[in-house]
XYZ file of C-alpha atoms in Angstrom:
526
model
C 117.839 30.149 -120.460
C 118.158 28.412 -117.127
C 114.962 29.700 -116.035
C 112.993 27.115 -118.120
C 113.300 24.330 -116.207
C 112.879 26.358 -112.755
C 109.318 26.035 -110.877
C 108.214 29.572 -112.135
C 105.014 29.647 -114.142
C 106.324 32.025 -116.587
C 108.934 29.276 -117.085
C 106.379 27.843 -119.475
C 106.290 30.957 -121.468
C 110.420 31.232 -121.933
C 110.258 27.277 -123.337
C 107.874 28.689 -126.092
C 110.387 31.704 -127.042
C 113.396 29.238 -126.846
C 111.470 26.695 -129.204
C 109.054 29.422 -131.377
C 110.565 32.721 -130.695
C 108.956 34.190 -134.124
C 105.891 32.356 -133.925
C 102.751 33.971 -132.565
C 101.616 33.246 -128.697
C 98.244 34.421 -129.523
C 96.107 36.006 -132.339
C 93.196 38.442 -131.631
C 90.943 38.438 -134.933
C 93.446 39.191 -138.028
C 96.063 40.474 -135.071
C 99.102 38.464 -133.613
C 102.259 39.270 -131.817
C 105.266 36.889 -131.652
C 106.751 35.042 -128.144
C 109.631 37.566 -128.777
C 107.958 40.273 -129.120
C 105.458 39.641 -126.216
C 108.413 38.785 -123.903
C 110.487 42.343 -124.469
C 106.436 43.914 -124.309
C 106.272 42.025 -120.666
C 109.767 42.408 -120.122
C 109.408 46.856 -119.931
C 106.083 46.474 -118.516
C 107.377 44.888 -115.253
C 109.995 47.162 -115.247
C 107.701 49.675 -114.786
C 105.854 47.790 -112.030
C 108.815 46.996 -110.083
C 109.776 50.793 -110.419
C 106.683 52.046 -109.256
C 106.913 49.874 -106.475
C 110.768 50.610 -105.695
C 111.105 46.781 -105.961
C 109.343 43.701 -106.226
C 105.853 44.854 -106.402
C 102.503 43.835 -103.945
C 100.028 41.495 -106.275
C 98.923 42.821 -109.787
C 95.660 43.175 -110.743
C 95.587 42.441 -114.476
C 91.707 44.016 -115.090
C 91.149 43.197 -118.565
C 89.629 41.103 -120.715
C 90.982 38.519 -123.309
C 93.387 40.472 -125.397
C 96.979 41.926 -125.671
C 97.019 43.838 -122.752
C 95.360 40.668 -120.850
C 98.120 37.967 -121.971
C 100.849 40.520 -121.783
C 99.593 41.425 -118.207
C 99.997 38.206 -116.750
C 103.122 37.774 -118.106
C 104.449 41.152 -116.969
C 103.048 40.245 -113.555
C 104.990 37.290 -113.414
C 107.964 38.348 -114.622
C 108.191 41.430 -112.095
C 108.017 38.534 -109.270
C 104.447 39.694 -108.236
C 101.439 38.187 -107.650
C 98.989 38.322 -110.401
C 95.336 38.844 -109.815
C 92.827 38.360 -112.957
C 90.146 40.471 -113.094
C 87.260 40.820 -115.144
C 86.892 44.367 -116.065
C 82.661 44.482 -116.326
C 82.095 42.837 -112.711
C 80.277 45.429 -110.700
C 82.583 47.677 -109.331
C 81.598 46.585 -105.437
C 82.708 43.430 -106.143
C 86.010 44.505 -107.723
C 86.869 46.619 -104.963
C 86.536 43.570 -102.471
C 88.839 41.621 -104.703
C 91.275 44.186 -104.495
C 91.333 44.996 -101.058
C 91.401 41.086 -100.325
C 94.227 40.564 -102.418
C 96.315 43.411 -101.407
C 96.603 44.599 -104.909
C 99.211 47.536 -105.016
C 99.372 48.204 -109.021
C 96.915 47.248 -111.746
C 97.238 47.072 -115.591
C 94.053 48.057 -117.671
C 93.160 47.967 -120.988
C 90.159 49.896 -122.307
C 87.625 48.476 -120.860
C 89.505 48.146 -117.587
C 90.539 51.911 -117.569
C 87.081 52.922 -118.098
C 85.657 50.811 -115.091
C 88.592 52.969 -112.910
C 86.968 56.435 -111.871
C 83.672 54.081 -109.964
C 85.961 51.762 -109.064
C 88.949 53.499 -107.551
C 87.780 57.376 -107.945
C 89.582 60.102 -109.553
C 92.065 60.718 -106.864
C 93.074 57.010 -106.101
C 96.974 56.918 -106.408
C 96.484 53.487 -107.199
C 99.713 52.604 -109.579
C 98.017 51.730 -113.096
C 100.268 50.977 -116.010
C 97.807 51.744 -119.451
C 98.965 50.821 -122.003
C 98.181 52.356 -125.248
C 95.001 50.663 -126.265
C 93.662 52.326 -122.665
C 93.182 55.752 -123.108
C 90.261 55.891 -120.196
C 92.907 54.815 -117.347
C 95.148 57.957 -117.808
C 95.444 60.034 -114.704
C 96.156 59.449 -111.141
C 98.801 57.196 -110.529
C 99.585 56.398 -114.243
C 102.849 54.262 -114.761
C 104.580 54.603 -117.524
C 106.675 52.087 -119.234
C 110.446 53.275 -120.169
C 112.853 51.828 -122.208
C 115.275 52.388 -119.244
C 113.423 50.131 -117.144
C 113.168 47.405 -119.022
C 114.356 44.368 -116.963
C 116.907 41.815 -118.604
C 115.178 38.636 -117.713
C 112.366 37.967 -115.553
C 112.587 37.755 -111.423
C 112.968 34.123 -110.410
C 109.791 32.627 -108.216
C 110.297 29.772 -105.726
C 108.162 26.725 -105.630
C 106.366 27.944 -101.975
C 105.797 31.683 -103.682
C 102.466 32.803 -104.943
C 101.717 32.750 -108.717
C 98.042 33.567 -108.673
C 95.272 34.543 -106.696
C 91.298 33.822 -108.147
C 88.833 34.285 -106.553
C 85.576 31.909 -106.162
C 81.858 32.774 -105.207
C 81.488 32.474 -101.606
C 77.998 31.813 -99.694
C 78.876 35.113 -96.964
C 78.344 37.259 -99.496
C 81.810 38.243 -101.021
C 84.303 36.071 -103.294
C 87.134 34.016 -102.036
C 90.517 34.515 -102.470
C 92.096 31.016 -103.419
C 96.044 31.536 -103.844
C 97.596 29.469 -106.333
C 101.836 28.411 -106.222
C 104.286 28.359 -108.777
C 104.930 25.048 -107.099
C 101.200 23.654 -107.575
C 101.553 24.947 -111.547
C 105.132 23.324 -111.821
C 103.231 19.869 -110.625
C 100.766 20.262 -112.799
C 101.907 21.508 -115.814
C 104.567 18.709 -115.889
C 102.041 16.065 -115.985
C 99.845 17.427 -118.638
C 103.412 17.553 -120.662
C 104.076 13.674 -120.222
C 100.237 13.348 -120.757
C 99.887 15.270 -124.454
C 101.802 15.686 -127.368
C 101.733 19.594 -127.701
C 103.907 21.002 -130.055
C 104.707 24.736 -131.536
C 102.536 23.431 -134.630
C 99.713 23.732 -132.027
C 96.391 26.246 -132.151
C 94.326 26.318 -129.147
C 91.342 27.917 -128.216
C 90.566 30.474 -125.299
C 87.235 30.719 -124.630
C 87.396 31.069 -120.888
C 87.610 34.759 -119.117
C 90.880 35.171 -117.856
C 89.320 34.838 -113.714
C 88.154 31.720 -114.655
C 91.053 28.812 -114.112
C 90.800 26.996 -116.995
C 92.001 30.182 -118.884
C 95.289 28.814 -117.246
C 95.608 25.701 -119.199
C 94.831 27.480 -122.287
C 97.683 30.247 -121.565
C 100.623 27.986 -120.295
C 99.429 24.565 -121.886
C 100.308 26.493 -125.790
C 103.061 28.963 -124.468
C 104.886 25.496 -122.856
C 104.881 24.097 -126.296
C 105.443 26.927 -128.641
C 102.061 26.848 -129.499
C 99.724 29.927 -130.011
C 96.366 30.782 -128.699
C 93.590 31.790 -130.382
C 90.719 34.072 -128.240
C 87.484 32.728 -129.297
C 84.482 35.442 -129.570
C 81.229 34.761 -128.631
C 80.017 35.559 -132.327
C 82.702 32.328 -133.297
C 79.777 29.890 -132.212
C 77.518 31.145 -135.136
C 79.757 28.876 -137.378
C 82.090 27.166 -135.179
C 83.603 24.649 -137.953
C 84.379 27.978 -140.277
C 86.213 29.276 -137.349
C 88.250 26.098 -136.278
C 89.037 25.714 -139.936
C 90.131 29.599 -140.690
C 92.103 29.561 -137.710
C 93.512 25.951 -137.695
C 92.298 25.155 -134.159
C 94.201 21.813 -133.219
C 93.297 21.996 -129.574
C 89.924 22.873 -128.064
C 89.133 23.180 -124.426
C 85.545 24.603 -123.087
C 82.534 23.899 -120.891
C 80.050 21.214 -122.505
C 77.485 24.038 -122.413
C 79.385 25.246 -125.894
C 78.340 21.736 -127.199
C 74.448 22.592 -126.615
C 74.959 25.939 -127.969
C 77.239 24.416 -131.672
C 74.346 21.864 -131.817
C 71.533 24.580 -131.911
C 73.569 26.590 -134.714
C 73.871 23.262 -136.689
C 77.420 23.242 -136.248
C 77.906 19.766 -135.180
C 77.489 17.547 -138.424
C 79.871 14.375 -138.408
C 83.314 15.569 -139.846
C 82.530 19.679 -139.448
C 85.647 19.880 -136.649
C 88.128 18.101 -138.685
C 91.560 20.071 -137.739
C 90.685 18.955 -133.922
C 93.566 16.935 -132.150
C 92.762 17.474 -129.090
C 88.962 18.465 -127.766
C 88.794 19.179 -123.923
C 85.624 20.078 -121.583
C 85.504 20.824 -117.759
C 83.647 23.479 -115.348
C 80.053 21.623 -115.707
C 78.666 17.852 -115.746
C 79.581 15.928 -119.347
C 76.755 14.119 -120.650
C 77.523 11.210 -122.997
C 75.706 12.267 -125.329
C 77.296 15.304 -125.710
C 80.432 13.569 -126.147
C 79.595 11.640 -128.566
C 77.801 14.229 -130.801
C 81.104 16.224 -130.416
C 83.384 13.041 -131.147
C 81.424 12.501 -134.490
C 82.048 16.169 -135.450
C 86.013 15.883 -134.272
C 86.270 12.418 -135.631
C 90.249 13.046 -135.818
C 90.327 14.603 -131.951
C 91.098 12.709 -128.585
C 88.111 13.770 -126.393
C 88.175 13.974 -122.500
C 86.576 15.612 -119.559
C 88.586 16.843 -116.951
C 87.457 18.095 -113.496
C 89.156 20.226 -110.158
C 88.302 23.117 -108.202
C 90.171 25.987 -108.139
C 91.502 24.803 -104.745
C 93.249 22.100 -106.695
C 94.848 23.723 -109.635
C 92.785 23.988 -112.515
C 92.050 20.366 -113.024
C 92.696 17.340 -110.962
C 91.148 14.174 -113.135
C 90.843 12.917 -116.290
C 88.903 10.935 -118.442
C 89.464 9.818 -122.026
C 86.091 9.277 -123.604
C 85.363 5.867 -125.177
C 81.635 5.180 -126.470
C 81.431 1.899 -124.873
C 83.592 1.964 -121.768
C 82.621 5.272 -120.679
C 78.439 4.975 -120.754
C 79.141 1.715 -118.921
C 81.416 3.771 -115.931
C 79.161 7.003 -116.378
C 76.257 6.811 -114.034
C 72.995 9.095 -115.192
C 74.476 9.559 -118.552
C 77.150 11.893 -117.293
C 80.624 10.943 -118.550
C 82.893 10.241 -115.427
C 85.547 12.748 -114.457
C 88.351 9.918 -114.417
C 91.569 8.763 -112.318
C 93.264 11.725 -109.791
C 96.615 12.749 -110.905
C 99.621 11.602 -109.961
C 101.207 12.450 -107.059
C 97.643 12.884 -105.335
C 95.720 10.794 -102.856
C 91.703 10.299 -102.855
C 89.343 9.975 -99.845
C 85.660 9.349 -99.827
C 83.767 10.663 -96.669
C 80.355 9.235 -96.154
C 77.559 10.433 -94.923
C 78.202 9.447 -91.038
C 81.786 11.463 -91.543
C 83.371 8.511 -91.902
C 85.713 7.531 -94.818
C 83.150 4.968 -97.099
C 84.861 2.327 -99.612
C 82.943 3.140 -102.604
C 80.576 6.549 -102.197
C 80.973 9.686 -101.126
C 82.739 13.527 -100.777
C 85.255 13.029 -102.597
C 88.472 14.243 -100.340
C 91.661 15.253 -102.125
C 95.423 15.703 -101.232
C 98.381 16.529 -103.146
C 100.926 18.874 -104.896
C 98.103 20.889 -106.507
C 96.377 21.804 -103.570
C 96.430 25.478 -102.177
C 97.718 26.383 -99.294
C 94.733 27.851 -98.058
C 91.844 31.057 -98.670
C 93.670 34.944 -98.616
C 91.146 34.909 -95.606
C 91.659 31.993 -93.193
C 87.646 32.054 -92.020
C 86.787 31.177 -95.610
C 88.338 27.918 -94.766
C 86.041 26.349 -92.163
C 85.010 23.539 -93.105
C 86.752 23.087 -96.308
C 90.049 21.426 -95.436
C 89.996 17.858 -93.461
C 93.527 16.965 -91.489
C 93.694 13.280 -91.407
C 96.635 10.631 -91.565
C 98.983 13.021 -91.433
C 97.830 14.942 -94.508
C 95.659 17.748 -95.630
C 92.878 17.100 -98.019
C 90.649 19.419 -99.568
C 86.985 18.521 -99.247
C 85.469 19.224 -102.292
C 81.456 18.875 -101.562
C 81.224 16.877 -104.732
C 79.649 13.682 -104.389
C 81.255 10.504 -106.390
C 81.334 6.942 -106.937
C 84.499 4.929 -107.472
C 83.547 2.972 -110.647
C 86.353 1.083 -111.751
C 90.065 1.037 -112.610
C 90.700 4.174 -110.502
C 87.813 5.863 -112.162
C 85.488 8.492 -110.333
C 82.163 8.829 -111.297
C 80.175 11.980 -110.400
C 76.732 11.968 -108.526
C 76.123 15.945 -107.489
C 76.594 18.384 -105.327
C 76.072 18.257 -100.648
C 75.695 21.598 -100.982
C 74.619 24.507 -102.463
C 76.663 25.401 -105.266
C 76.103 24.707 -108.565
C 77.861 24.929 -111.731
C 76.115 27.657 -114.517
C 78.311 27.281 -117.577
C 81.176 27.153 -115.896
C 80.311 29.718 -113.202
C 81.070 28.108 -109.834
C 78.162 29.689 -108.093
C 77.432 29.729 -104.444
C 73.817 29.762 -103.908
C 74.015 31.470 -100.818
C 75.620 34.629 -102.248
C 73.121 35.257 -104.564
C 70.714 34.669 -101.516
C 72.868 37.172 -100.062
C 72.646 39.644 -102.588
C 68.912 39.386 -103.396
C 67.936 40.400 -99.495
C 69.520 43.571 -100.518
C 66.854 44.242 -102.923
C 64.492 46.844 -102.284
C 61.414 45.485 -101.379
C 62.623 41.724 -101.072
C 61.976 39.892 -97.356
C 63.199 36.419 -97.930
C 64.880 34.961 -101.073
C 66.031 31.333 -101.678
C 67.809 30.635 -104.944
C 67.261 26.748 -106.591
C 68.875 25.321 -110.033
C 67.043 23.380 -112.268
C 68.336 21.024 -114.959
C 67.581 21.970 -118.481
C 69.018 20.095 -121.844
C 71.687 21.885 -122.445
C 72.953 23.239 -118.638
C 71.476 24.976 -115.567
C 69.407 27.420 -114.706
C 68.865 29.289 -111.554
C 65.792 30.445 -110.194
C 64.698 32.650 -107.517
C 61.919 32.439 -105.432
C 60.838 35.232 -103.221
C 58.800 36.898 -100.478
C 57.909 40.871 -99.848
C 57.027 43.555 -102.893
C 56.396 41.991 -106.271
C 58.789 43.350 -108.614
C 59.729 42.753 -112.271
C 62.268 40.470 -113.049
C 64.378 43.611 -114.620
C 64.314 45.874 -111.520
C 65.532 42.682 -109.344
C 68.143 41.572 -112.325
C 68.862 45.559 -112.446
C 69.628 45.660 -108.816
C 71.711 42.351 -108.438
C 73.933 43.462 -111.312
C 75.287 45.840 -108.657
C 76.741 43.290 -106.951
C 77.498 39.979 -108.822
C 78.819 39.371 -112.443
C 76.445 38.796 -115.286
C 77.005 34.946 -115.174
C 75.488 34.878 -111.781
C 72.495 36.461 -112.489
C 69.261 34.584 -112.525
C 66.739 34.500 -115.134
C 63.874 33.326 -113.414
C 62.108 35.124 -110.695
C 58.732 34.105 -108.943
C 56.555 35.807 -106.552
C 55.385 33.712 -103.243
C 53.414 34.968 -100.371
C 55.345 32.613 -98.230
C 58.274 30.358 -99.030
C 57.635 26.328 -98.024
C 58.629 24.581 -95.517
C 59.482 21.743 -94.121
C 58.599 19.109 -90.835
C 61.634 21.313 -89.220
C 60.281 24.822 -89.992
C 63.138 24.912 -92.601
C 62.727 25.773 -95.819
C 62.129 23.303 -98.018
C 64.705 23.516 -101.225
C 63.248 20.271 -102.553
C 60.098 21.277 -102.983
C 61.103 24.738 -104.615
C 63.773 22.735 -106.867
C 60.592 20.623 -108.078
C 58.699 23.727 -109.019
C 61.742 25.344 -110.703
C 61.906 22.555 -113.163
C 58.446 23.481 -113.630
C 58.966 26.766 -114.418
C 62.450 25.928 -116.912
C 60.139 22.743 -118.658
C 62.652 20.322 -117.398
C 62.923 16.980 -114.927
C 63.162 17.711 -111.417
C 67.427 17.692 -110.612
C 69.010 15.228 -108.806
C 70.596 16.216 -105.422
C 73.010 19.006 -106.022
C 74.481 20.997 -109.505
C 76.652 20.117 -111.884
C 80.381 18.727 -111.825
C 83.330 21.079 -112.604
């Protein structure tokens, strides 16, 4: 198969079948299907795609959540030579839409879940093509694909290094997501290097606990199907007893958000030794804390840990850090475990606060291989991409510290956004979304520390309402993982010397309200 060592994501996938063809590429509970037969499954299914669309199709909107139709999906997507758009089939349906009509998505595969969200999403007359696969009864109807034998393709469409593999989409402070396109180029770059940095093999079992919108789902995927390796989805109900589940599944690899180490802790999960089969123990999408790390290092005494950290802009992740007890609390700064050296290939910049480029503080600046090529909407861009020396770098609005031997050290955010288990959440939107609230006049939006993450509170002006009718309402609009839990009442919001309003002093009383120290400037890392 020449197509393995080609630039194509799905590349990744073919290595697996030439090195495992009869070994499973995922398990869902007691279920598992084999790289061969998932690639004949993805093989007919973009068939059908690419015969719906009377050739190469527009992007494919794979709305579904972790499962066969899910991994298959993506694959299919691929392979067809489309796009592929992730969705998560229980956002609001408003929010949906404006993901598909900002990606230009011209087919969609469902499963269950997904076909049931259709008739408020699309409506019954839609024409949308949807390719439903068994499992996705709720989906049949207008525009239903079906997936012949006949059109089975014989390999999968080639992809060139400048073509598309991805689109996700991030929250965006206007009040809609972002579209952040993703290259089979930017994957080949970054894929390779994880190869030369690991020792992956088809003996492999990772863990997927990340939605499939979410970018680290990515690693997961193509890190295992690369190698040969299978993937195991991880249910919420797995963190009850996480060492049972590692051990009954013979997790080797393990990549999450640190939040999961607060939550294994607090179902007594994390006793030195409980994680033995752990080679490999990964965290990224919110700030490490050392002691986090090492709690998790004692329970995955056998496991290399590290935190890793990138926007989506970037690919997936764009730094690394191995975790050492001693050299890493001496780099860390407030406890937090650094996010490490850039990749190869990629050049850092630190901006300071006079928008000049500072020695040893500041935005941290980035430019290389990985980057996108820019937001599905161009306006989302201002003020996110800096031209300078002849290059492009992506400004990322974190804040860091070079500490060291190439190391970057994270202080917080310069703006807004926040990190809530993973969620990269722009305050604004919310702020956005909460003015549409019956009865609401003025809303600002705050995080506030607490042990074991962050939580966002909201603090208001106009009718006093329950915190259910104003969670209730926002659901309409933004995805459970963006939805506050706090809500409180003012007759006036604060402000400041410049008649703005002052944040700080509403951060301050939000750590009130969560029983936690007042946050530093800005979220968490991810």
């Amino acid at each position: 198969m020449n197509e393995m060592n080609g630039p194509a994501l799905h590349a990744r996938f073919l290595r697996g079948l030439s090195a495992a063809p009869d070994r499973p590429a995922f398990y869902l509970g007691a279920r598992s299907a084999t790289y061969r037969e998932v690639h004949e499954r993805a093989l007919l299914w973009a068939g059908a795609l690419r015969r719906a669309a009377g050739g190469t199709p527009a992007p494919v909107g794979v709305l579904a959540g972790k499962g066969e139709t899910a991994y298959t999906g993506i694959l299919a997507g691929l392979y067809a030579g489309a796009v592929v758009v992730p969705l998560h089939p229980m956002f609001p349906a408003a929010r949906t839409r404006q993901m598909l009509k900002a990606a230009g998505v011209g087919a969609l595969i469902t499963d269950e879940r997904g076909g049931a969200a259709l008739p408020e999403l699309l409506g019954a007359d839609h024409g949308l093509p949807v390719l439903a696969p068994a499992e996705a009864p709720g989906a049949a109807g207008a525009g239903t694909v079906a997936a012949r034998p006949e059109d089975a393709l014989d390999r999968p469409c080639p992809a060139g290094t400048d073509d598309t593999a991805y689109v996700l989409f991030t929250s965006g402070s206007t009040g809609r997501p972002k579209g952040v396109p993703i290259t089979h180029g930017s994957t080949h770059h970054y894929f390779r290097l994880l190869d030369a940095r690991y020792d992956f093999s088809s003996r492999d079992v990772f863990s997927q606990t990340f939605d499939l919108n979410f970018d680290c789902a990515m690693f997961d995927l193509f890190c295992a199907w690369g190698a040969g390796a299978s993937v195991v989805a991880v249910p919420p109900s797995a963190y009850r007893d996480l060492p049972a589940f590692c051990a009954e599944r013979g997790l080797t690899v393990w990549f999450a958000t640190p939040s999961a180490i607060g939550l294994t802790r607090r179902m007594g999960g994390l006793a030195p030794g409980s994680l033995p089969s752990l080679r490999w123990s990964f965290f990224a999408g919110e700030a490490l804390r050392c002691r986090d790390a090492e709690d998790w290092q004692r329970a995955a005494a056998g496991s290399v840990v590290e935190n890793l950290y990138g926007p989506t802009e970037l690919t997936v992740t764009v730094t690394a850090h191995r975790w050492d007890p001693d050299a890493s609390r001496k780099l860390g700064v407030n406890g937090v475990v650094p996010i490490g050296t850039l990749h190869d290939g990629h050049e850092e910049l630190l901006i300071g606060a006079d928008g000049e480029p500072a020695e040893t503080e500041g935005e941290l600046c980035v430019a290389g291989p990985q980057l996108t090529p820019g937001y599905l909407d161009p306006e989302d861009g201002a003020g996110r991409f800096l031209d300078r020396d002849g290059r492009r770098w992506y400004r990322t609005g974190d804040r860091v510290r070079r500490v060291g031997g190439g190391e970057l050290a994270y202080l917080g955010r310069l703006d807004a956004q926040v990190q809530v288990q993973g969620w990269r959440v722009e305050l604004g939107e919310i702020d956005h979304a909460l003015a549409g609230c019956p009865g609401v006049e003025s809303a600002v939006t705050v995080s506030a520390a607490r042990e074991d993450g962050v939580e966002l509170v909201v603090f208001y002006t106009g009718r006093p309402a329950t915190p259910a009718e104003l969670a209730r309402s926002l659901r309409e609009l933004l995805p459970h993982g963006m939805i506050p839990r706090r809500y409180q009442h003012l007759d006036e919001l604060p402000l400041n010397a410049n008649r703005k309003v002052d944040r700080p002093v509403l951060a301050a009383r939000a750590a009130e309200l969560v029983g936690a120290a007042a946050p530093t400037r800005g979220g968490a890392a991810g």
